[in-house]
Each structure stands twice: as C-alpha cells, then as structure tokens.
mmCIF file of C-alpha atoms in Angstrom:
data_model
loop_
_atom_site.group_PDB
_atom_site.id
_atom_site.type_symbol
_atom_site.label_atom_id
_atom_site.label_comp_id
_atom_site.label_asym_id
_atom_site.label_seq_id
_atom_site.Cartn_x
_atom_site.Cartn_y
_atom_site.Cartn_z
ATOM 1 C CA MET A 1 135.555 89.065 229.873
ATOM 2 C CA ALA A 2 132.698 90.534 227.983
ATOM 3 C CA GLU A 3 132.857 90.419 224.028
ATOM 4 C CA SER A 4 131.852 93.876 222.685
ATOM 5 C CA PHE A 5 128.425 95.236 221.475
ATOM 6 C CA GLN A 6 127.041 93.553 218.327
ATOM 7 C CA LYS A 7 127.207 94.782 214.787
ATOM 8 C CA SER A 8 123.836 95.954 215.505
ATOM 9 C CA SER A 9 125.544 99.426 217.334
ATOM 10 C CA MET A 10 126.027 100.515 213.615
ATOM 11 C CA GLN A 11 122.571 101.434 213.254
ATOM 12 C CA GLN A 12 122.170 102.738 216.843
ATOM 13 C CA THR A 13 122.156 105.990 217.607
ATOM 14 C CA LYS A 14 124.555 107.439 220.299
ATOM 15 C CA GLN A 15 121.644 107.773 222.849
ATOM 16 C CA GLU A 16 120.938 104.500 222.347
ATOM 17 C CA ILE A 17 124.711 103.129 222.311
ATOM 18 C CA ARG A 18 124.871 105.133 225.599
ATOM 19 C CA ARG A 19 121.958 103.562 227.344
ATOM 20 C CA GLU A 20 123.124 100.339 226.286
ATOM 21 C CA ALA A 21 126.940 100.768 227.267
ATOM 22 C CA MET A 22 125.621 102.283 230.645
ATOM 23 C CA ARG A 23 123.259 99.080 231.087
ATOM 24 C CA ARG A 24 125.781 96.694 230.317
ATOM 25 C CA ARG A 25 128.137 98.600 232.664
ATOM 26 C CA ASP A 26 125.987 98.500 235.525
ATOM 27 C CA SER A 27 125.399 94.978 235.056
ATOM 28 C CA ILE A 28 128.956 93.961 235.692
ATOM 29 C CA PRO A 29 128.912 92.714 239.223
ATOM 30 C CA VAL A 30 130.897 94.581 242.130
ATOM 31 C CA PRO A 31 133.668 92.383 242.552
ATOM 32 C CA LEU A 32 134.016 92.207 239.223
ATOM 33 C CA ARG A 33 134.246 95.999 238.824
ATOM 34 C CA HIS A 34 136.836 96.142 241.549
ATOM 35 C CA GLU A 35 138.903 93.300 239.660
ATOM 36 C CA TYR A 36 139.155 95.126 236.357
ATOM 37 C CA SER A 37 139.480 98.263 238.025
ATOM 38 C CA GLU A 38 142.662 97.063 239.455
ATOM 39 C CA LEU A 39 144.164 95.619 236.029
ATOM 40 C CA ILE A 40 143.417 99.006 234.203
ATOM 41 C CA ALA A 41 145.228 101.012 237.009
ATOM 42 C CA LYS A 42 148.085 99.080 236.563
ATOM 43 C CA ARG A 43 148.152 99.282 233.114
ATOM 44 C CA LEU A 44 147.541 102.678 233.153
ATOM 45 C CA LEU A 45 150.392 103.373 235.714
ATOM 46 C CA ASP A 46 152.757 101.303 233.851
ATOM 47 C CA SER A 47 152.262 103.122 230.157
ATOM 48 C CA PRO A 48 154.668 105.510 229.410
ATOM 49 C CA GLN A 49 151.802 108.222 229.009
ATOM 50 C CA TYR A 50 151.621 107.939 232.921
ATOM 51 C CA GLN A 51 155.102 107.363 233.630
ATOM 52 C CA ARG A 52 156.283 110.686 231.347
ATOM 53 C CA ALA A 53 153.276 112.919 232.962
ATOM 54 C CA GLY A 54 154.329 115.750 235.641
ATOM 55 C CA MET A 55 150.577 116.110 235.760
ATOM 56 C CA LEU A 56 147.516 114.241 235.929
ATOM 57 C CA PHE A 57 144.380 115.463 235.141
ATOM 58 C CA LEU A 58 142.149 112.548 236.775
ATOM 59 C CA TYR A 59 138.234 112.092 237.177
ATOM 60 C CA ILE A 60 136.990 111.082 240.458
ATOM 61 C CA SER A 61 134.932 107.660 239.893
ATOM 62 C CA TYR A 62 131.234 107.794 240.387
ATOM 63 C CA ARG A 63 128.945 104.381 240.359
ATOM 64 C CA SER A 64 129.697 102.128 237.969
ATOM 65 C CA GLU A 65 132.730 103.898 236.252
ATOM 66 C CA VAL A 66 135.966 102.614 236.301
ATOM 67 C CA GLU A 67 137.435 103.190 239.612
ATOM 68 C CA THR A 68 140.150 105.733 240.027
ATOM 69 C CA GLU A 69 141.095 105.659 243.466
ATOM 70 C CA ALA A 70 144.374 103.290 243.145
ATOM 71 C CA ILE A 71 145.299 105.926 240.299
ATOM 72 C CA LEU A 72 144.816 108.917 242.269
ATOM 73 C CA GLU A 73 146.622 107.573 245.307
ATOM 74 C CA ALA A 74 149.610 106.457 243.058
ATOM 75 C CA ALA A 75 150.052 109.737 241.270
ATOM 76 C CA LEU A 76 150.347 111.718 244.619
ATOM 77 C CA THR A 77 152.487 108.763 245.931
ATOM 78 C CA ASP A 78 154.553 109.744 243.151
ATOM 79 C CA GLY A 79 154.793 113.128 243.377
ATOM 80 C CA LYS A 80 152.905 114.196 240.421
ATOM 81 C CA GLU A 81 150.643 117.454 240.284
ATOM 82 C CA VAL A 82 147.071 115.865 240.193
ATOM 83 C CA TYR A 83 143.825 118.252 239.060
ATOM 84 C CA ALA A 84 140.262 116.840 239.823
ATOM 85 C CA PRO A 85 137.544 118.185 237.450
ATOM 86 C CA ARG A 86 134.628 120.316 238.763
ATOM 87 C CA VAL A 87 131.312 121.038 236.843
ATOM 88 C CA MET A 88 130.727 125.125 237.052
ATOM 89 C CA ALA A 89 128.116 127.059 235.685
ATOM 90 C CA GLU A 90 127.011 127.328 231.927
ATOM 91 C CA GLY A 91 128.392 123.897 231.328
ATOM 92 C CA LYS A 92 132.208 124.753 231.980
ATOM 93 C CA MET A 93 134.273 122.177 233.365
ATOM 94 C CA GLU A 94 137.706 123.756 235.646
ATOM 95 C CA PHE A 95 140.397 121.444 237.281
ATOM 96 C CA TYR A 96 141.911 122.464 240.303
ATOM 97 C CA ARG A 97 144.776 120.411 242.050
ATOM 98 C CA ILE A 98 144.204 118.205 245.037
ATOM 99 C CA THR A 99 147.058 116.656 247.120
ATOM 100 C CA SER A 100 144.455 114.527 249.145
ATOM 101 C CA PRO A 101 141.299 112.167 248.411
ATOM 102 C CA ALA A 102 139.929 114.112 251.767
ATOM 103 C CA GLU A 103 139.796 117.671 249.497
ATOM 104 C CA LEU A 104 137.037 116.174 247.505
ATOM 105 C CA ILE A 105 133.304 116.581 248.612
ATOM 106 C CA PRO A 106 130.231 115.789 247.114
ATOM 107 C CA SER A 107 128.404 117.753 244.444
ATOM 108 C CA PRO A 108 124.819 118.549 244.325
ATOM 109 C CA MET A 109 124.555 115.038 241.973
ATOM 110 C CA GLY A 110 126.866 113.293 244.768
ATOM 111 C CA ILE A 111 129.932 113.150 242.271
ATOM 112 C CA PRO A 112 133.162 114.048 244.418
ATOM 113 C CA GLU A 113 134.579 117.529 243.449
ATOM 114 C CA PRO A 114 137.148 119.603 244.481
ATOM 115 C CA GLN A 115 136.602 122.655 245.829
ATOM 116 C CA PRO A 116 136.595 125.875 243.700
ATOM 117 C CA ASP A 117 139.703 127.133 245.250
ATOM 118 C CA PRO A 118 141.287 129.842 242.833
ATOM 119 C CA ALA A 119 144.570 129.373 244.066
ATOM 120 C CA ARG A 120 144.508 125.438 242.956
ATOM 121 C CA LEU A 121 142.891 126.204 239.253
ATOM 122 C CA PHE A 122 145.067 124.705 236.852
ATOM 123 C CA PRO A 123 147.503 127.791 235.666
ATOM 124 C CA TYR A 124 146.733 127.737 231.986
ATOM 125 C CA ALA A 125 148.762 130.577 231.168
ATOM 126 C CA ARG A 126 152.059 128.960 232.739
ATOM 127 C CA HIS A 127 151.349 125.989 230.439
ATOM 128 C CA GLU A 128 150.817 127.712 227.571
ATOM 129 C CA ARG A 129 154.076 129.921 228.223
ATOM 130 C CA GLU A 130 156.317 126.689 228.937
ATOM 131 C CA GLY A 131 154.919 125.052 225.712
ATOM 132 C CA GLU A 132 154.957 121.913 226.998
ATOM 133 C CA ALA A 133 152.779 118.736 225.604
ATOM 134 C CA GLN A 134 154.224 115.691 226.894
ATOM 135 C CA ASP A 135 154.322 116.295 230.522
ATOM 136 C CA VAL A 136 150.102 116.478 231.006
ATOM 137 C CA LEU A 137 147.774 113.154 230.882
ATOM 138 C CA VAL A 138 144.095 113.738 230.748
ATOM 139 C CA VAL A 139 142.489 110.794 232.301
ATOM 140 C CA MET A 140 138.661 110.359 230.684
ATOM 141 C CA PRO A 141 135.599 108.472 231.636
ATOM 142 C CA GLY A 142 133.082 107.678 228.862
ATOM 143 C CA THR A 143 130.148 105.143 228.385
ATOM 144 C CA ALA A 144 131.068 103.679 225.253
ATOM 145 C CA PHE A 145 133.907 103.402 223.055
ATOM 146 C CA ASP A 146 134.837 101.481 219.366
ATOM 147 C CA ARG A 147 138.471 100.262 218.995
ATOM 148 C CA GLN A 148 138.793 103.312 216.303
ATOM 149 C CA ARG A 149 139.081 105.472 219.482
ATOM 150 C CA ASN A 150 135.632 107.280 219.220
ATOM 151 C CA ARG A 151 134.000 108.031 222.144
ATOM 152 C CA ILE A 152 130.517 108.696 223.772
ATOM 153 C CA GLY A 153 130.776 110.594 227.258
ATOM 154 C CA TYR A 154 127.419 111.758 229.007
ATOM 155 C CA ALA A 155 125.718 114.165 226.585
ATOM 156 C CA GLY A 156 127.093 117.690 228.643
ATOM 157 C CA GLY A 157 130.437 117.721 226.263
ATOM 158 C CA TYR A 158 132.271 118.951 229.104
ATOM 159 C CA TYR A 159 135.534 116.957 228.239
ATOM 160 C CA ASP A 160 134.975 118.138 224.233
ATOM 161 C CA ARG A 161 134.933 121.537 225.523
ATOM 162 C CA PHE A 162 137.983 121.304 227.794
ATOM 163 C CA LEU A 163 140.334 119.709 225.617
ATOM 164 C CA LEU A 164 139.751 122.498 222.902
ATOM 165 C CA ARG A 165 140.640 124.713 225.551
ATOM 166 C CA PHE A 166 143.742 122.790 226.107
ATOM 167 C CA PRO A 167 145.474 121.081 223.157
ATOM 168 C CA LYS A 168 149.046 120.449 224.745
ATOM 169 C CA ARG A 169 147.989 117.243 226.208
ATOM 170 C CA VAL A 170 147.846 113.556 226.131
ATOM 171 C CA THR A 171 144.329 111.709 226.713
ATOM 172 C CA ALA A 172 143.711 108.244 228.123
ATOM 173 C CA ALA A 173 140.412 106.980 228.204
ATOM 174 C CA LEU A 174 138.901 104.042 230.933
ATOM 175 C CA ALA A 175 136.769 101.633 230.256
ATOM 176 C CA TYR A 176 135.436 97.887 230.640
ATOM 177 C CA CYS A 177 135.323 95.447 227.828
ATOM 178 C CA GLU A 178 131.674 95.632 228.312
ATOM 179 C CA GLN A 179 131.560 99.620 227.226
ATOM 180 C CA LEU A 180 133.593 98.545 223.478
ATOM 181 C CA VAL A 181 131.000 98.705 220.783
ATOM 182 C CA GLU A 182 131.494 97.775 216.884
ATOM 183 C CA GLU A 183 131.164 101.595 215.500
ATOM 184 C CA ILE A 184 130.341 104.760 217.116
ATOM 185 C CA PRO A 185 128.754 107.663 214.532
ATOM 186 C CA ALA A 186 131.418 110.305 215.183
ATOM 187 C CA GLU A 187 130.883 113.884 214.784
ATOM 188 C CA ALA A 188 133.371 116.523 213.595
ATOM 189 C CA HIS A 189 133.509 118.009 217.386
ATOM 190 C CA ASP A 190 134.242 115.065 218.802
ATOM 191 C CA ILE A 191 137.601 114.176 220.168
ATOM 192 C CA ARG A 192 139.147 110.721 220.519
ATOM 193 C CA PRO A 193 141.446 109.943 223.630
ATOM 194 C CA ASP A 194 144.828 108.802 222.547
ATOM 195 C CA VAL A 195 144.735 105.576 224.149
ATOM 196 C CA ILE A 196 141.737 103.408 225.582
ATOM 197 C CA VAL A 197 142.946 101.563 228.394
ATOM 198 C CA THR A 198 140.609 98.297 229.122
ATOM 199 C CA PRO A 199 141.398 95.242 231.198
ATOM 200 C CA GLU A 200 142.981 93.158 228.433
ATOM 201 C CA GLY A 201 144.833 96.007 226.979
ATOM 202 C CA MET A 202 145.480 99.062 225.477
ATOM 203 C CA VAL A 203 143.586 100.359 222.208
ATOM 204 C CA GLY A 204 145.277 103.347 220.225
ATOM 205 C CA ARG A 205 148.570 104.380 219.794
ATOM 206 C CA SER A 206 151.750 102.350 220.633
ATOM 207 C CA ALA A 207 154.106 103.031 223.560
ATOM 208 C CA THR A 208 156.632 104.581 220.774
ATOM 209 C CA ASP A 209 153.914 106.863 219.621
ATOM 210 C CA ARG A 210 154.209 109.510 222.238
#
C-alpha cells in the first residue's frame, strides 16, 4: 500500500494538499480501489463504533471515494436506521432515512442522494430529547487526513456545519492510505473525526475509548 505524502505537505496550503490527495486517489487502479474499499468496510463493520450504533449517517460514495455500497447493505441487513446526505439550498446538508439503495437518485452533480421527503428527515428533536450520544455513527468522506485526525474536505464545509448542529454523535472517516499526509494546517472551526478507517487499520481513539 502507498506511503503517505512526503513532509513537504507541511509547507502546502489546504488547496494544494486537496488537489494532490485527489490526484493520488484518482490514480489508484479501479480493481485496487475495490479491494481497499472491501478492507475498509470490513474494519468499520467490525468496529465497536459501528456495532454500538443504532443509527448510521453514511455518505454515498461517488467517483474515486472509498466505496460505501457494502456498508449500506450491511447496515440495512443489520436493522440499523440509515440516513444519507442531501445538499440543500444555501450550503446546508440534511440527512434523510433510506431503506433501500434504490431510493437514491442522482443529484445535478451526479452524486446519489435521497429524495427530500420531510417524513424521512432525521428527527433532531427526538435525538436531543432522548439525549443519547453513543448510538449514532456519522461516516464521513474527505480528500486528505493526517494522523492527528485533521481532515480536508471538498471546501464546501458541509460536514463541519452539520456536525456543529449535531454534537451528540461518533464520527468515522474512510480513507485510502494515499490520502494520508504528514500534517494538515488545521483551523479552529475544523472538526476532526473520532477515527479514520484505512485499509491498514484505524487511526485515532482505541476501541475502549468510545
């Protein structure tokens, strides 16, 4: 598996790191991406973070992202409540419950998204009222990560804004080793995932921490 970026990443801007990480991710041969995605899915599905979760917020993979189809199928089979993201107006992202992959439709950008059915919108009020934190797992994408769990997304800030609205959750990011860099210039508003799942293992908090 590929080594992480050279130490020159410490002098790069976020935009430069994002561009290089996406280039490296795109350059992984498709059969190898499938293989890595299977390893990542298995690690996540075997993790205590997933096993404890009654609700799963799962990004739907697009282009060269770590593939999430197997995770989606497993979560539905396991009887978990599964929510997928939809980008709304004014830079807002909402999550809607899905019970089958067939319910996803392409957005104008081609990204599979759930339909904006108010009856399927995640019940924020119920979650706040029940006050539970450990039963929700948010699985995030990203372009680049470091071993301190700093993350670079796609420059839209969708997950940072969503997670600020929804603090009672555990977060996991999925990444190929090609997306790991030496250091990411973090900012105060950036939210780090609790763990990063790669083909080689978990980066972040141990199984006993959450």
